[in-house]
Coordinates of C-alpha atoms in Angstrom, one line a residue:
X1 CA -117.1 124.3 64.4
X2 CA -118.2 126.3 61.8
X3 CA -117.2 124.9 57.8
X4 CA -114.7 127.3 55.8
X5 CA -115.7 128.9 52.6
X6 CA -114.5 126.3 51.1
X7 CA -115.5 123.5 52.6
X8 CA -119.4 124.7 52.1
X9 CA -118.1 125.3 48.0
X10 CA -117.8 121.9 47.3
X11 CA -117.2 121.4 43.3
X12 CA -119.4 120.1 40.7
X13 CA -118.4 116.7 39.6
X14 CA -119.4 114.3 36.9
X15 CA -118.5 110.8 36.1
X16 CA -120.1 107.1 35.9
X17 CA -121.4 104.7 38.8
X18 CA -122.9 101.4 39.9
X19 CA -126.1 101.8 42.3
X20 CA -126.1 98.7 43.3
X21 CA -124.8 94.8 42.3
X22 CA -125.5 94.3 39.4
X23 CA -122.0 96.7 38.8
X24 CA -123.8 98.5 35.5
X25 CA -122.3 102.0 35.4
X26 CA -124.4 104.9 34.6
X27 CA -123.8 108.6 34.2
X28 CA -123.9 109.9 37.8
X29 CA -123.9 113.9 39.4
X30 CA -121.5 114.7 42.0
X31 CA -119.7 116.8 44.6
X32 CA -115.5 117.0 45.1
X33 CA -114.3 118.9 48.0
X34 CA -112.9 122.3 47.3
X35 CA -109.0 122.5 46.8
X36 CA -107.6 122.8 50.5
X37 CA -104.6 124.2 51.3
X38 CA -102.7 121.0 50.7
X39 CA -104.8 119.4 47.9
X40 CA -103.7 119.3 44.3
X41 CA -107.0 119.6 41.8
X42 CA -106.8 118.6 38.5
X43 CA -108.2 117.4 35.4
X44 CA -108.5 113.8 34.5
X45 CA -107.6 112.7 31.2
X46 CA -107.6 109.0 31.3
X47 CA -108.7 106.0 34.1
X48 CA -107.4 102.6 34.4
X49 CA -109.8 99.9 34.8
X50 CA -108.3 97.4 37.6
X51 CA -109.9 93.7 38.1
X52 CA -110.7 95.0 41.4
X53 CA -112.7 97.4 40.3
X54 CA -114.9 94.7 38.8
X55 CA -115.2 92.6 42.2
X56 CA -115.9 96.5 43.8
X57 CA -118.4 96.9 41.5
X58 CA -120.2 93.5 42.0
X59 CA -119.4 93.6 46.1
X60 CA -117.4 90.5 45.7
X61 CA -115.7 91.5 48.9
X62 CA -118.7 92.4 50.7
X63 CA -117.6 95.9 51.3
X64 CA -118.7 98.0 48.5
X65 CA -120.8 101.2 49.1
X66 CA -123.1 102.7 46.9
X67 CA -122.8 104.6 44.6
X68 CA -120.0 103.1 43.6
X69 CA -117.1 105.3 41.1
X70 CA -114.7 103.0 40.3
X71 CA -110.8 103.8 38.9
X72 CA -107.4 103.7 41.2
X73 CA -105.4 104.3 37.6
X74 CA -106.0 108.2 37.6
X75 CA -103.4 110.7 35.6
X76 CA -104.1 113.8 34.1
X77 CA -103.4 117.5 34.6
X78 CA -103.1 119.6 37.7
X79 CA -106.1 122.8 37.8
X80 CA -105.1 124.5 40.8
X81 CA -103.3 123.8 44.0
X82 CA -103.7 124.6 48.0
X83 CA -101.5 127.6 49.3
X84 CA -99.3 125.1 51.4
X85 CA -98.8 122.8 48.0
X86 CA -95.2 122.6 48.1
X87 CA -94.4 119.7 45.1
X88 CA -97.0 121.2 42.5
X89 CA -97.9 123.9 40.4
X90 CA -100.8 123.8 37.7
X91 CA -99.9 122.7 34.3
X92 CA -97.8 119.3 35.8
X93 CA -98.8 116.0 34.7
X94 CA -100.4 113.9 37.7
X95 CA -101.9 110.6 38.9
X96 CA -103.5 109.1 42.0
X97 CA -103.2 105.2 42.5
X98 CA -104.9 103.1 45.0
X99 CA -105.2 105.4 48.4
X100 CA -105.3 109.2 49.4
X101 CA -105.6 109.2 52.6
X102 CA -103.9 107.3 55.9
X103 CA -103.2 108.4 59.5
X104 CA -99.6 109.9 59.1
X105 CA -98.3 109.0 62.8
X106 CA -98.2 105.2 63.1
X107 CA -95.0 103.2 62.8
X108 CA -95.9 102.3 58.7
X109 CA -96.5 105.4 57.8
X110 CA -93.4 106.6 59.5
X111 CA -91.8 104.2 57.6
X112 CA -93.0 105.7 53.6
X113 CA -95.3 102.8 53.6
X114 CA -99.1 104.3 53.8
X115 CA -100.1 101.1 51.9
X116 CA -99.7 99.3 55.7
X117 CA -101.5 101.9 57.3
X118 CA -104.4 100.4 59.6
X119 CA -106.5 103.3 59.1
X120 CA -105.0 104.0 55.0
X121 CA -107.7 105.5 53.0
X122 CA -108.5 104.0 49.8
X123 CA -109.2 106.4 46.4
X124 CA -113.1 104.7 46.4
X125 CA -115.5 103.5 48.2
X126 CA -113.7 104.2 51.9
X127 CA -114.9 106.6 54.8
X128 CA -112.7 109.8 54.1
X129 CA -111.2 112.1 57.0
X130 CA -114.4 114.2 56.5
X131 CA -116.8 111.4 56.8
X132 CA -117.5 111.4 52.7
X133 CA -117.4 108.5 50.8
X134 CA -113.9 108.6 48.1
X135 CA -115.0 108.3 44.6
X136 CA -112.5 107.3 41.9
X137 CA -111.6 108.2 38.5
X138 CA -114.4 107.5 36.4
X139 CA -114.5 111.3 36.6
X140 CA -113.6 114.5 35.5
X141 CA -112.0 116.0 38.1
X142 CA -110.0 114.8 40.9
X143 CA -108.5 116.4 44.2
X144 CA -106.2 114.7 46.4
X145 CA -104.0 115.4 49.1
X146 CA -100.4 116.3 47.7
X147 CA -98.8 113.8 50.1
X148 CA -100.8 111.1 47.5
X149 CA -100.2 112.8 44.5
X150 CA -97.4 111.2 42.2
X151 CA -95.7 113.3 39.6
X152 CA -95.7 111.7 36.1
X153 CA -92.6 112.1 33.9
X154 CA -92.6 114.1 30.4
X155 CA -91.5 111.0 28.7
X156 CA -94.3 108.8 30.3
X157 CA -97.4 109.0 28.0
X158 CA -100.8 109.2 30.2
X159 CA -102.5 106.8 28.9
X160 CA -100.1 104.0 28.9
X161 CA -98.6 105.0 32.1
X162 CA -101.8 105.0 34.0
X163 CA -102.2 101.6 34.5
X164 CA -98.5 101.3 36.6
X165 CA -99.9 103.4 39.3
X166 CA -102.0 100.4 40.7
X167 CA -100.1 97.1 38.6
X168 CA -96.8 98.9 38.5
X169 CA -96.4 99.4 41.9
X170 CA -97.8 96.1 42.8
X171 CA -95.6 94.0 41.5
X172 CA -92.3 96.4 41.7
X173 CA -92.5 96.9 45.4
X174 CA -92.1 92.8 45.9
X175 CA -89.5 92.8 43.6
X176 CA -87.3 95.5 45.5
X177 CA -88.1 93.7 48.9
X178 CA -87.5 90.5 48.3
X179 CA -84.2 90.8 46.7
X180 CA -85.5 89.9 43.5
X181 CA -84.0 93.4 41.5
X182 CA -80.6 92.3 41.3
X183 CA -79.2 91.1 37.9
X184 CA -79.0 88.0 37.0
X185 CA -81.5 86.9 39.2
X186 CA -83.7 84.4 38.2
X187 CA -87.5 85.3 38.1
X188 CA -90.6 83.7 37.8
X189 CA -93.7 85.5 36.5
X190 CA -97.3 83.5 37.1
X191 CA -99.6 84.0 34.3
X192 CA -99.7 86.7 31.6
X193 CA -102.3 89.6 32.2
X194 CA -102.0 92.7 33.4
X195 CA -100.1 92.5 36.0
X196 CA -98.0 90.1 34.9
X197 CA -97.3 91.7 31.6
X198 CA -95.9 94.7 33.5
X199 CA -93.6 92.0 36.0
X200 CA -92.2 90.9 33.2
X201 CA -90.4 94.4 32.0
X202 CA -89.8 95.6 35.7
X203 CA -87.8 92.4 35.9
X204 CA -86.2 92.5 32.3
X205 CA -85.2 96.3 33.0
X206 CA -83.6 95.2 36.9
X207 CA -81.5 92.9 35.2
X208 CA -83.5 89.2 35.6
X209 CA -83.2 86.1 33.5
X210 CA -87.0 86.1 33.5
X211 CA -89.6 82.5 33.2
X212 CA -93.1 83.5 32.5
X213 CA -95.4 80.3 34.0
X214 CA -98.8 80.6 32.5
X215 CA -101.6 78.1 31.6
X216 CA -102.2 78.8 28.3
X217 CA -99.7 77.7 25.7
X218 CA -101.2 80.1 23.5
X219 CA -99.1 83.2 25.0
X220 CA -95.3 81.7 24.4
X221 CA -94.9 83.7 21.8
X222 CA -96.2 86.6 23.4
X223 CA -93.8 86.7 26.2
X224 CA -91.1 85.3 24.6
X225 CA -91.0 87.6 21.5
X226 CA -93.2 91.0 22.4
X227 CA -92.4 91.0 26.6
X228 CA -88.7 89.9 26.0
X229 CA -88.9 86.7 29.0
X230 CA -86.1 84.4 28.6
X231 CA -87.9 81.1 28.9
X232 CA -91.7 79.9 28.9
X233 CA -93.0 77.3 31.1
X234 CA -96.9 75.8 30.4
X235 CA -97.7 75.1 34.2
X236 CA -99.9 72.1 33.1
X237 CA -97.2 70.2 31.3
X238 CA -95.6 68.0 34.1
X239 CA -92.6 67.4 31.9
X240 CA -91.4 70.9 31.8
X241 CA -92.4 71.9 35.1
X242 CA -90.5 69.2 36.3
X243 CA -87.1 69.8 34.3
X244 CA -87.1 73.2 35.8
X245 CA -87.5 72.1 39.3
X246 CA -85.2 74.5 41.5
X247 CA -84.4 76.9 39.0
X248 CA -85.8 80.0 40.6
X249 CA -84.8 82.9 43.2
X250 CA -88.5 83.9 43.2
X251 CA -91.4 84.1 41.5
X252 CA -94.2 86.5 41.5
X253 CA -97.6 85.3 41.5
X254 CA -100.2 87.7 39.7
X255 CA -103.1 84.7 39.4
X256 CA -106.4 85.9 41.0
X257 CA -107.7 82.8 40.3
X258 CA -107.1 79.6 42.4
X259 CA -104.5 77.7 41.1
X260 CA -102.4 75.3 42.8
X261 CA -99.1 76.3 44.5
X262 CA -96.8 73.2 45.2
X263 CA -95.6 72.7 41.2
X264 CA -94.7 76.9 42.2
X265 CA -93.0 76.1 45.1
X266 CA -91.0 73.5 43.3
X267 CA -89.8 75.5 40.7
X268 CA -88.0 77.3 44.0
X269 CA -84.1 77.2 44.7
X270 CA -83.3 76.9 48.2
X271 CA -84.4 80.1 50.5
X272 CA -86.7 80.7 47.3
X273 CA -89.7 83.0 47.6
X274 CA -93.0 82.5 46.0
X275 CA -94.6 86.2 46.3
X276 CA -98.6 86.0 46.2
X277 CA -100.0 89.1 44.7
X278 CA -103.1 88.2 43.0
X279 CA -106.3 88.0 45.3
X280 CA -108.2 84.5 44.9
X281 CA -111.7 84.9 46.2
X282 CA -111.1 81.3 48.1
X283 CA -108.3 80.0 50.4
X284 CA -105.4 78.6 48.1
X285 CA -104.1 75.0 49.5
X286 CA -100.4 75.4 51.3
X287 CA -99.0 71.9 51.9
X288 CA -95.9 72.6 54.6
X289 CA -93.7 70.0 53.7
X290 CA -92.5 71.5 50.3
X291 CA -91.5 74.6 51.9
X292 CA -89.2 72.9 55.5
X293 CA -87.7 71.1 52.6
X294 CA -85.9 73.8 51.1
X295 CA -86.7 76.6 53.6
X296 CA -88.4 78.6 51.5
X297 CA -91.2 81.3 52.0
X298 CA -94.3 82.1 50.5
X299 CA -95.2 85.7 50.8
X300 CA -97.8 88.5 50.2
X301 CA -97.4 91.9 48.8
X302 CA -99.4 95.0 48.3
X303 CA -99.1 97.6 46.3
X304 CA -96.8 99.8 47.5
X305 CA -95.9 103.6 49.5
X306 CA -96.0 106.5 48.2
X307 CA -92.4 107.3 48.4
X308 CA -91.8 103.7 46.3
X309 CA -94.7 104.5 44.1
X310 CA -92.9 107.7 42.9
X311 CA -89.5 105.5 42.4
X312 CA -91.4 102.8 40.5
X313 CA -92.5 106.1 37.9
X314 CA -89.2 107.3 37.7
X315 CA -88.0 103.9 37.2
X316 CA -90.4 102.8 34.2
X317 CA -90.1 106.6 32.7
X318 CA -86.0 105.5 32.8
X319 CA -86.7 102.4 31.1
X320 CA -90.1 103.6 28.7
X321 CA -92.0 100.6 30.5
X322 CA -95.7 100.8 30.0
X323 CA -98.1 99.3 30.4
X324 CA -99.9 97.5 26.7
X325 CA -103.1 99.4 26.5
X326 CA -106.5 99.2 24.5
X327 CA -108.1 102.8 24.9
X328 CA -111.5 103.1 25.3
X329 CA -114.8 105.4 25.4
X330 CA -116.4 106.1 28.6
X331 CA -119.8 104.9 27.5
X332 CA -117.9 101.8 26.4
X333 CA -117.1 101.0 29.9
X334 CA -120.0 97.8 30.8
X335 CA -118.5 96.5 27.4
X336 CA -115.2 96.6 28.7
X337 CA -116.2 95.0 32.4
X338 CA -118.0 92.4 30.9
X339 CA -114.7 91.5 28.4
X340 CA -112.6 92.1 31.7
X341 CA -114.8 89.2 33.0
X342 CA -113.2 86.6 30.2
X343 CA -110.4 88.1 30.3
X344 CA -110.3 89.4 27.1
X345 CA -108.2 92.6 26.9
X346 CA -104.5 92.5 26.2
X347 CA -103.8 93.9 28.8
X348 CA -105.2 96.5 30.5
X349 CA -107.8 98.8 29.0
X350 CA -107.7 103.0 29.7
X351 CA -110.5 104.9 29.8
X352 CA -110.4 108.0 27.7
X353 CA -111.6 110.4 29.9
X354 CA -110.9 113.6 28.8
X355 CA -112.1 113.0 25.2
X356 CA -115.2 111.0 26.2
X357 CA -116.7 111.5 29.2
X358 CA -119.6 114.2 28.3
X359 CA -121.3 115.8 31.4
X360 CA -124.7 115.3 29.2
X361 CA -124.3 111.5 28.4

């Protein structure tokens, strides 16, 4: 079948990608599809930098392709739009989280959850419909599908809103299926980064009486006084883990790390749920007896539909929740992976793209 005009036009593109393991980022040439008749074009201003993006860069998974553009956090401002672009027009402020593609006629997608999708398409590294390989928003330009194109609020600003389009929708999508978004709920938050930052004032702004459970004594204040949680517990201090036995509805696990679950489970009221969203890179242990005891569930989430994704936006540009930012450079990005590493950012760092990503670095 012979290519359209604009599929043999493809755009000049510019941003920064590994080449291989060692996940050092480098100034890197190259090619987005024209703007179909349903794809939104635009600008990008600023990037997210997810923790996933680190293990993509270093193949921690064992799927990463190269070259590698990172960046699922991507917001800016639309350029042009297809002729069948029904929801856009240019001039409206964008983003595009963690997918832009899936398959549209399975039972998930049916159901405004793309995020299930056997065949869903992530924003990098994945096969595209074309055969292509996606590239992310450690770039200049993006295009996307409208379908996977969210609309950002006037009140939202950019930067600090990028971030919600992967951690936002992470951990608000649990919260509205599990039951946890009623008020007066009472929620548990594990450990105090950058998901678990944003938890914290999706549950504050549903209502919650919210306990932050971290390991570092260090960040009481932090949630207590900045984040607005209601109580702090230290999850190595066996005395006040154990005074708040059975005290929860749920709790939201944002740990990547392994960490034990069974003082978690037993911070659980009956029919409790302990909601694993984090991605430890071993098999966490999951002793059966604690949960028969008090029927209660330990569950995975992630991220979230496009439809919910949209409603999570809406929801934090209700409540002006953002996501705490430290905005960086482009050329600053190894810097900031390396930092990531130690995890020493508070909380999330944002790639200035617009301002300092230059085509000649």
């Amino acid at each position: 079948m012979a290519k359209s005009p604009e599929e043999e036009h493809p755009r000049k593109a510019f941003g920064w990608a590994a080449r291989d393991t060692s996940g050092v980022l480098s100034p890197f040439k190259f090619s987005r599809r024209a703007t179909g008749d349903k794809d939104v074009t635009y600008r990008v201003l600023y990037c997210g930098i997810c923790h996933s993006d680190l293990h993509m860069l270093k193949n921690d998974w064992g799927n990463t392709a190269y070259p590698l553009v990172p960046g699922h956090e991507i917001v800016g401002v639309v350029t042009e739009v297809g002729s069948k672009v029904e929801n856009f027009k240019v001039g409206d402020k964008v983003g595009v989280g963690c997918m832009v593609g899936a398959c549209h006629s399975c039972n998930n997608c049916a159901n405004n959850l793309e995020n299930y999708c056997p065949k869903s398409i992530l924003t990098y590294g994945f096969k595209y419909h074309d055969g292509t390989i996606t590239y992310g928003g450690y770039s200049d330009i993006m295009v996307a599908d409208e379908h996977f194109v969210i609309r950002i609020p006037d009140n939202l600003p950019l930067d600090a809103c990028a971030p919600l389009l992967c951690s936002g929708i992470t951990v608000y999508s649990p919260m509205k299926f599990y039951g946890l978004d009623k008020p007066g709920m009472q929620v548990g938050v594990v450990g105090l980064g950058g998901l678990g930052h944003v938890a914290v004032k999706f549950a504050k702004a549903m209502g919650a009486k919210v306990t932050v459970i971290s390991t570092s004594p260090k960040k009481k204040k932090e949630a207590l006084e900045s984040l607005g949680a209601d109580s702090f517990l230290v999850s190595s201090d066996q005395d006040e883990m154990q005074a708040a036995q059975g005290k929860l509805d749920g709790i939201i696990d944002t740990v990547s790390a392994m960490h034990p679950l069974v003082p978690l489970i037993g911070l659980l009221k009956l029919n409790g749920k302990l909601v694993l969203v984090g991605a430890p890179e071993k098999p966490l242990e999951l002793p059966v007896f604690p949960l028969i005891m008090g029927r209660k569930t330990v569950a995975g989430s992630l991220i979230g539909g496009i439809k919910e994704t949209q409603e999570m936006i809406d929801f934090a540009a209700k409540h002006n929740i953002t996501s705490d930012i430290e905005v960086i450079p482009m050329d600053y990005v190894n810097t900031a992976m390396q930092r990531l590493q130690k995890a020493d950012v508070k909380y999330r760092f944002v790639i200035d793209i617009g301002n300092t990503l230059k085509s000649n670095s």
